[in-house]
């Protein structure tokens, strides 16, 4: 599987390079890398072994290396003359980066770094493509000078001979084994023993080790985390795409499949006529659109921040970090939940490999873990919210994406309930700020009682996570509201199209309201009649969106090859394709399977003989 994936990945990468050169000659815009990786990955159901090369190795060389280092390594990487990966996670550590055990000791006598993975737990473990594909990597290690720890640093390390692909002396590298999905990616392990690299193999755009061993600290240590921020932004887009693919499949299947009359004596309707089926499918279509818009916003912010960081302006890094974390978590959680819900909406055929929904789930699911495990990133955002709440209490301005927190903090109570979109959006924001306030009270009480910040974060973790989750909802819903109601290009939309978008906004806001009704009722008084009115509106808007469901998913414009699903083909010939896929199964090559003579027949005969004996 791995070699097939590499073959496909190379073919696709060549195709993309020509497209990129045509549409974005030599450009540094991140979309081509993104689109490139998405396009390749979408064509290789078992995952793209070049993903981490495209998304992390080449970018780290560009963003963390000096111009000279880019000339030496980056150009060759961008041109796919060398293939790399990003080797940070270890067998023993993934989340807690300050606990990474791989070490780089500076030898001023030879002006080299001596790289070691001192214990089994120090082995790099997971990097995509590391097992068999890559001949280079960015090796992340704790930097030591005169045995004094200086923090994390990145090193360009060649792991295999460029001609023979043989692992170099001091390198122990291989595949970590079968996974739940993405089995074409050859995630690998890497051990280094006294492996020497020249001083200039340490990426030194932001921090330097001088020939005499003097260390020049980075002005902002977190900039070494920047490669992860890029991938978190990518996850937001990638996983909204996976959800859109699954929604396309389930929608098309739901208007082909007929089952269970709604009225006695009536013909069996398309299953999408059932209201409960609409509630399974249509909200996921809208969620895919909502996250795709939020991810595009985030991508623009990433571009701007990356340009600024290049100019040594680190001012926007904290906001980008907070948003990248919250969107990566929200999109990966909601997309994996949504894909599984869509699979179940397709009944038994949703469980067939030919439907491809299981594989889409397996491609989407690891995004809840890689690039920062979701619960850890929620806590990261919770911490940032605590810092920002202290700013609110001190009457200071907040970052733009958190401005609503200041506004809501000044409200002594929630205004009269109207049920309007503005009211629903304000309700989720108000509940978020209420949760932040409560979390801060717990967290601050712990800090005041002399708990360390990390201990206070841990023991306030449940409330911090809730506040972070509601902040994500507020940001995503707020972004969608702005795009639909206040977008500068709204006048260019036809009234019919605007109406569809407004129906999607109505559905999203009501769905989020019901999902967090408990959180909202904690801070806002809403009567049973007001809630029932929203229930009626939910049923109404599902009915309104039903006729547009297929058109919206067709607008995602996935080629049948990308969907790779007998349930979701554009021509709707589901049963023919299911049957065609079944007949291709190896077990159908012979009428009598080999196991009959070898196992089944003796088994049945033995049981028959025993039955006869017991009658005698
Ligand atoms: C295709 C997919 C392939 C997959 C690849 C991978 O998985 S690759 C492997 C993926 N692996 C992972 O993703 C590993 C996940 N783990 C981590 O990212 C970190 O260990 C951590 C964020 C959990 C903790 O960080 P920490 O131990 O440093 O402790 P701390 O929390 O105290 O933070 C200190 C300060 O730094 C700030 N700050 C933090 N991060 C960022 C950032 N990215 N940017 C900017 N700023 C950031 C933070 O806000 C705080 O600021 P303050 O308050 O001082 O103003
Ligand atoms: C498909 C895939 C591809 C990957 N590709 C790469 C790659 O290319 N390069 C690379 O370097 N890595 C890669 N990784 C590794 C990935 O980044 C790590 O798995 C991830 O960072 C989580 O670390 P961990 O697996 O060590 O889990 P741990 O850090 O051990 O966390 C395990 C659990 O402990 C809990 N936990 C941990 N820390 C905390 C905390 N502070 N507070 C509360 N709970 C906590 C969380 O519930 C967490 O889920 C990949 C992983 C996968 C699954």
Tab-separated table of N, CA, C and O and ligand atoms in Angstrom, residues 52 56 85-97 124-129 138 140 176 179 181-182 185 187 228 232 362 365-376 379 457-458, ligand 2:
chain	number	residue	atom	x	y	z
A	52	UNK	N	3.430	15.612	4.901
A	52	UNK	CA	4.215	16.359	5.887
A	52	UNK	C	5.400	17.049	5.206
A	52	UNK	O	5.818	18.135	5.594
A	56	UNK	N	4.893	20.714	6.133
A	56	UNK	CA	5.723	21.086	7.290
A	56	UNK	C	7.200	21.203	6.958
A	56	UNK	O	7.841	22.184	7.328
A	85	UNK	N	10.405	15.268	6.353
A	85	UNK	CA	9.275	15.227	7.275
A	85	UNK	C	9.593	16.109	8.465
A	85	UNK	O	10.658	16.719	8.519
A	86	UNK	N	8.633	16.191	9.404
A	86	UNK	CA	8.811	17.038	10.587
A	86	UNK	C	8.826	16.126	11.792
A	86	UNK	O	7.788	15.602	12.213
A	87	UNK	N	10.031	15.864	12.310
A	87	UNK	CA	10.193	14.845	13.367
A	87	UNK	C	10.270	15.518	14.728
A	87	UNK	O	11.351	15.897	15.188
A	88	UNK	N	9.133	15.708	15.330
A	88	UNK	CA	9.052	16.341	16.661
A	88	UNK	C	8.592	15.340	17.708
A	88	UNK	O	9.241	15.112	18.702
A	89	UNK	N	7.439	14.685	17.492
A	89	UNK	CA	6.863	13.776	18.487
A	89	UNK	C	7.774	12.581	18.733
A	89	UNK	O	8.426	12.106	17.795
A	90	UNK	N	7.792	12.167	19.989
A	90	UNK	CA	8.611	11.009	20.358
A	90	UNK	C	7.727	9.898	20.904
A	90	UNK	O	6.560	10.120	21.226
A	91	UNK	N	8.312	8.700	21.036
A	91	UNK	CA	7.545	7.576	21.581
A	91	UNK	C	6.990	7.961	22.952
A	91	UNK	O	5.867	7.646	23.296
A	92	UNK	N	7.794	8.730	23.700
A	92	UNK	CA	7.405	9.062	25.066
A	92	UNK	C	6.758	10.416	25.239
A	92	UNK	O	6.179	10.693	26.268
A	93	UNK	N	6.808	11.291	24.216
A	93	UNK	CA	6.236	12.642	24.383
A	93	UNK	C	5.658	13.150	23.072
A	93	UNK	O	6.317	13.050	22.034
A	94	UNK	N	4.475	13.727	23.162
A	94	UNK	CA	3.900	14.366	21.972
A	94	UNK	C	3.388	15.738	22.340
A	94	UNK	O	3.692	16.733	21.714
A	95	UNK	N	2.618	15.800	23.442
A	95	UNK	CA	2.015	17.076	23.833
A	95	UNK	C	3.030	17.999	24.502
A	95	UNK	O	3.215	19.132	24.093
A	96	UNK	N	3.691	17.460	25.503
A	96	UNK	CA	4.523	18.318	26.359
A	96	UNK	C	5.882	18.526	25.701
A	96	UNK	O	6.823	17.758	25.896
A	97	UNK	N	5.960	19.576	24.884
A	97	UNK	CA	7.159	19.760	24.063
A	97	UNK	C	8.403	20.004	24.898
A	97	UNK	O	9.500	19.626	24.512
A	124	UNK	N	12.056	9.402	17.825
A	124	UNK	CA	10.977	10.099	17.125
A	124	UNK	C	9.965	9.026	16.681
A	124	UNK	O	10.358	7.956	16.204
A	125	UNK	N	8.677	9.344	16.806
A	125	UNK	CA	7.644	8.316	16.546
A	125	UNK	C	6.415	9.012	16.002
A	125	UNK	O	5.947	9.954	16.601
A	126	UNK	N	5.954	8.678	14.849
A	126	UNK	CA	4.782	9.209	14.148
A	126	UNK	C	5.086	10.045	12.887
A	126	UNK	O	4.245	10.097	12.006
A	127	UNK	N	6.176	10.757	12.752
A	127	UNK	CA	6.307	11.657	11.602
A	127	UNK	C	5.916	11.011	10.285
A	127	UNK	O	6.345	9.897	9.977
A	128	UNK	N	5.081	11.725	9.544
A	128	UNK	CA	4.534	11.209	8.294
A	128	UNK	C	5.630	11.040	7.241
A	128	UNK	O	6.412	11.950	7.010
A	129	UNK	N	5.659	9.858	6.603
A	129	UNK	CA	6.629	9.610	5.544
A	129	UNK	C	7.983	9.165	6.053
A	129	UNK	O	8.856	8.756	5.286
A	138	UNK	N	13.201	17.459	9.505
A	138	UNK	CA	13.476	18.501	10.497
A	138	UNK	C	13.451	17.758	11.831
A	138	UNK	O	12.420	17.172	12.188
A	140	UNK	N	13.536	17.832	15.704
A	140	UNK	CA	13.335	18.789	16.801
A	140	UNK	C	13.970	18.226	18.068
A	140	UNK	O	13.677	17.091	18.445
A	176	UNK	N	6.127	2.537	11.798
A	176	UNK	CA	5.635	2.241	13.159
A	176	UNK	C	4.507	1.221	13.149
A	176	UNK	O	4.100	0.742	14.209
A	179	UNK	N	-2.285	1.351	11.058
A	179	UNK	CA	-3.072	2.330	11.825
A	179	UNK	C	-4.536	2.116	11.482
A	179	UNK	O	-4.885	1.341	10.589
A	181	UNK	N	-6.305	4.085	9.864
A	181	UNK	CA	-6.476	4.576	8.487
A	181	UNK	C	-5.149	5.160	8.046
A	181	UNK	O	-4.126	5.002	8.726
A	182	UNK	N	-5.154	5.861	6.898
A	182	UNK	CA	-3.928	6.511	6.413
A	182	UNK	C	-2.758	5.535	6.333
A	182	UNK	O	-1.610	5.892	6.614
A	185	UNK	N	0.699	6.217	4.476
A	185	UNK	CA	1.532	7.380	4.817
A	185	UNK	C	2.903	6.983	5.368
A	185	UNK	O	3.800	7.797	5.478
A	187	UNK	N	4.003	6.407	8.451
A	187	UNK	CA	4.493	7.129	9.639
A	187	UNK	C	5.640	6.289	10.227
A	187	UNK	O	5.574	5.063	10.223
A	228	UNK	N	3.507	24.358	13.468
A	228	UNK	CA	2.292	23.674	13.944
A	228	UNK	C	1.070	24.545	13.714
A	228	UNK	O	-0.025	24.067	13.435
A	232	UNK	N	-2.429	23.515	11.882
A	232	UNK	CA	-3.728	23.656	12.552
A	232	UNK	C	-4.696	24.441	11.649
A	232	UNK	O	-5.868	24.093	11.538
A	362	UNK	N	-11.861	7.729	8.772
A	362	UNK	CA	-10.499	7.360	9.207
A	362	UNK	C	-9.483	8.415	8.780
A	362	UNK	O	-8.451	8.591	9.419
A	365	UNK	N	-10.450	11.565	11.351
A	365	UNK	CA	-10.373	11.373	12.804
A	365	UNK	C	-9.022	11.738	13.424
A	365	UNK	O	-8.983	12.363	14.495
A	366	UNK	N	-7.874	11.384	12.810
A	366	UNK	CA	-6.621	11.659	13.506
A	366	UNK	C	-6.362	13.149	13.696
A	366	UNK	O	-5.557	13.541	14.536
A	367	UNK	N	-7.106	13.996	12.987
A	367	UNK	CA	-6.904	15.441	13.166
A	367	UNK	C	-7.330	15.887	14.554
A	367	UNK	O	-6.989	16.969	15.014
A	368	UNK	N	-8.071	15.042	15.277
A	368	UNK	CA	-8.418	15.360	16.671
A	368	UNK	C	-7.203	15.164	17.565
A	368	UNK	O	-7.177	15.631	18.698
A	369	UNK	N	-6.196	14.460	17.018
A	369	UNK	CA	-5.016	14.135	17.823
A	369	UNK	C	-3.776	14.863	17.357
A	369	UNK	O	-3.081	15.482	18.145
A	370	UNK	N	-3.473	14.722	16.023
A	370	UNK	CA	-2.210	15.337	15.604
A	370	UNK	C	-2.297	16.860	15.605
A	370	UNK	O	-3.368	17.437	15.745
A	371	UNK	N	-1.137	17.427	15.578
A	371	UNK	CA	-0.999	18.892	15.596
A	371	UNK	C	-1.550	19.492	16.873
A	371	UNK	O	-2.021	20.616	16.901
A	372	UNK	N	-1.461	18.698	17.947
A	372	UNK	CA	-1.957	19.206	19.220
A	372	UNK	C	-3.265	18.537	19.561
A	372	UNK	O	-4.266	18.780	18.919
A	373	UNK	N	-3.226	17.632	20.538
A	373	UNK	CA	-4.413	16.848	20.864
A	373	UNK	C	-5.510	17.821	21.305
A	373	UNK	O	-5.251	18.817	21.992
A	374	UNK	N	-6.753	17.551	20.879
A	374	UNK	CA	-7.821	18.543	21.025
A	374	UNK	C	-8.044	19.010	22.459
A	374	UNK	O	-8.214	20.211	22.701
A	375	UNK	N	-8.058	18.071	23.404
A	375	UNK	CA	-8.368	18.514	24.782
A	375	UNK	C	-7.235	19.406	25.300
A	375	UNK	O	-7.478	20.355	26.049
A	376	UNK	N	-6.022	19.146	24.826
A	376	UNK	CA	-4.875	19.963	25.249
A	376	UNK	C	-4.986	21.363	24.663
A	376	UNK	O	-4.727	22.362	25.326
A	379	UNK	N	-7.493	23.425	26.456
A	379	UNK	CA	-6.910	23.995	27.699
A	379	UNK	C	-6.007	25.176	27.371
A	379	UNK	O	-5.969	26.172	28.087
A	457	UNK	N	-4.535	25.542	36.263
A	457	UNK	CA	-5.121	25.217	34.942
A	457	UNK	C	-5.662	23.792	34.972
A	457	UNK	O	-6.790	23.526	34.556
A	458	UNK	N	-4.904	22.883	35.542
A	458	UNK	CA	-5.344	21.486	35.571
A	458	UNK	C	-6.636	21.332	36.374
A	458	UNK	O	-7.614	20.764	35.898
B	2	LIG	C1	-1.968	10.268	11.968
B	2	LIG	C2	-0.932	10.984	12.790
B	2	LIG	C3	0.089	11.683	12.146
B	2	LIG	C4	1.078	12.333	12.896
B	2	LIG	N1	2.102	12.976	12.241
B	2	LIG	C5	3.101	13.541	12.974
B	2	LIG	C6	4.207	14.181	12.321
B	2	LIG	O1	4.275	14.212	11.090
B	2	LIG	N2	5.191	14.714	13.081
B	2	LIG	C7	5.129	14.690	14.461
B	2	LIG	O2	6.055	15.208	15.106
B	2	LIG	N3	4.080	14.121	15.110
B	2	LIG	C8	3.069	13.551	14.393
B	2	LIG	N4	2.014	12.950	15.041
B	2	LIG	C9	2.013	12.864	16.499
B	2	LIG	C10	1.006	13.818	17.127
B	2	LIG	O3	1.440	15.143	17.000
B	2	LIG	C11	0.845	13.414	18.605
B	2	LIG	O4	0.185	12.159	18.626
B	2	LIG	C12	0.022	14.440	19.383
B	2	LIG	O5	0.787	15.625	19.538
B	2	LIG	C13	-0.399	13.915	20.768
B	2	LIG	O6	0.736	13.490	21.505
B	2	LIG	P1	0.771	11.975	22.052
B	2	LIG	O7	0.260	11.091	21.005
B	2	LIG	O8	2.120	11.747	22.622
B	2	LIG	O9	-0.302	11.977	23.236
B	2	LIG	P2	0.005	12.504	24.756
B	2	LIG	O10	0.691	13.825	24.714
B	2	LIG	O11	0.591	11.374	25.496
B	2	LIG	O12	-1.488	12.731	25.239
B	2	LIG	C14	-2.316	11.586	25.477
B	2	LIG	C15	-3.534	12.091	26.195
B	2	LIG	O13	-3.130	12.604	27.478
B	2	LIG	C16	-3.903	13.760	27.791
B	2	LIG	N5	-3.008	14.891	28.039
B	2	LIG	C17	-1.749	15.065	27.601
B	2	LIG	N6	-1.261	16.252	28.015
B	2	LIG	C18	-2.259	16.844	28.734
B	2	LIG	C19	-2.395	18.090	29.411
B	2	LIG	N7	-1.408	19.006	29.438
B	2	LIG	N8	-3.574	18.352	30.033
B	2	LIG	C20	-4.590	17.458	29.980
B	2	LIG	N9	-4.526	16.263	29.341
B	2	LIG	C21	-3.378	15.965	28.746
B	2	LIG	C22	-4.774	14.070	26.583
B	2	LIG	O14	-6.069	13.529	26.822
B	2	LIG	C23	-4.140	13.282	25.466
B	2	LIG	O15	-5.057	12.836	24.519
B	2	LIG	C24	1.016	12.288	14.304
B	2	LIG	C25	-0.022	11.602	14.958
B	2	LIG	C26	-0.999	10.954	14.207
B	2	LIG	C27	-2.107	10.219	14.914
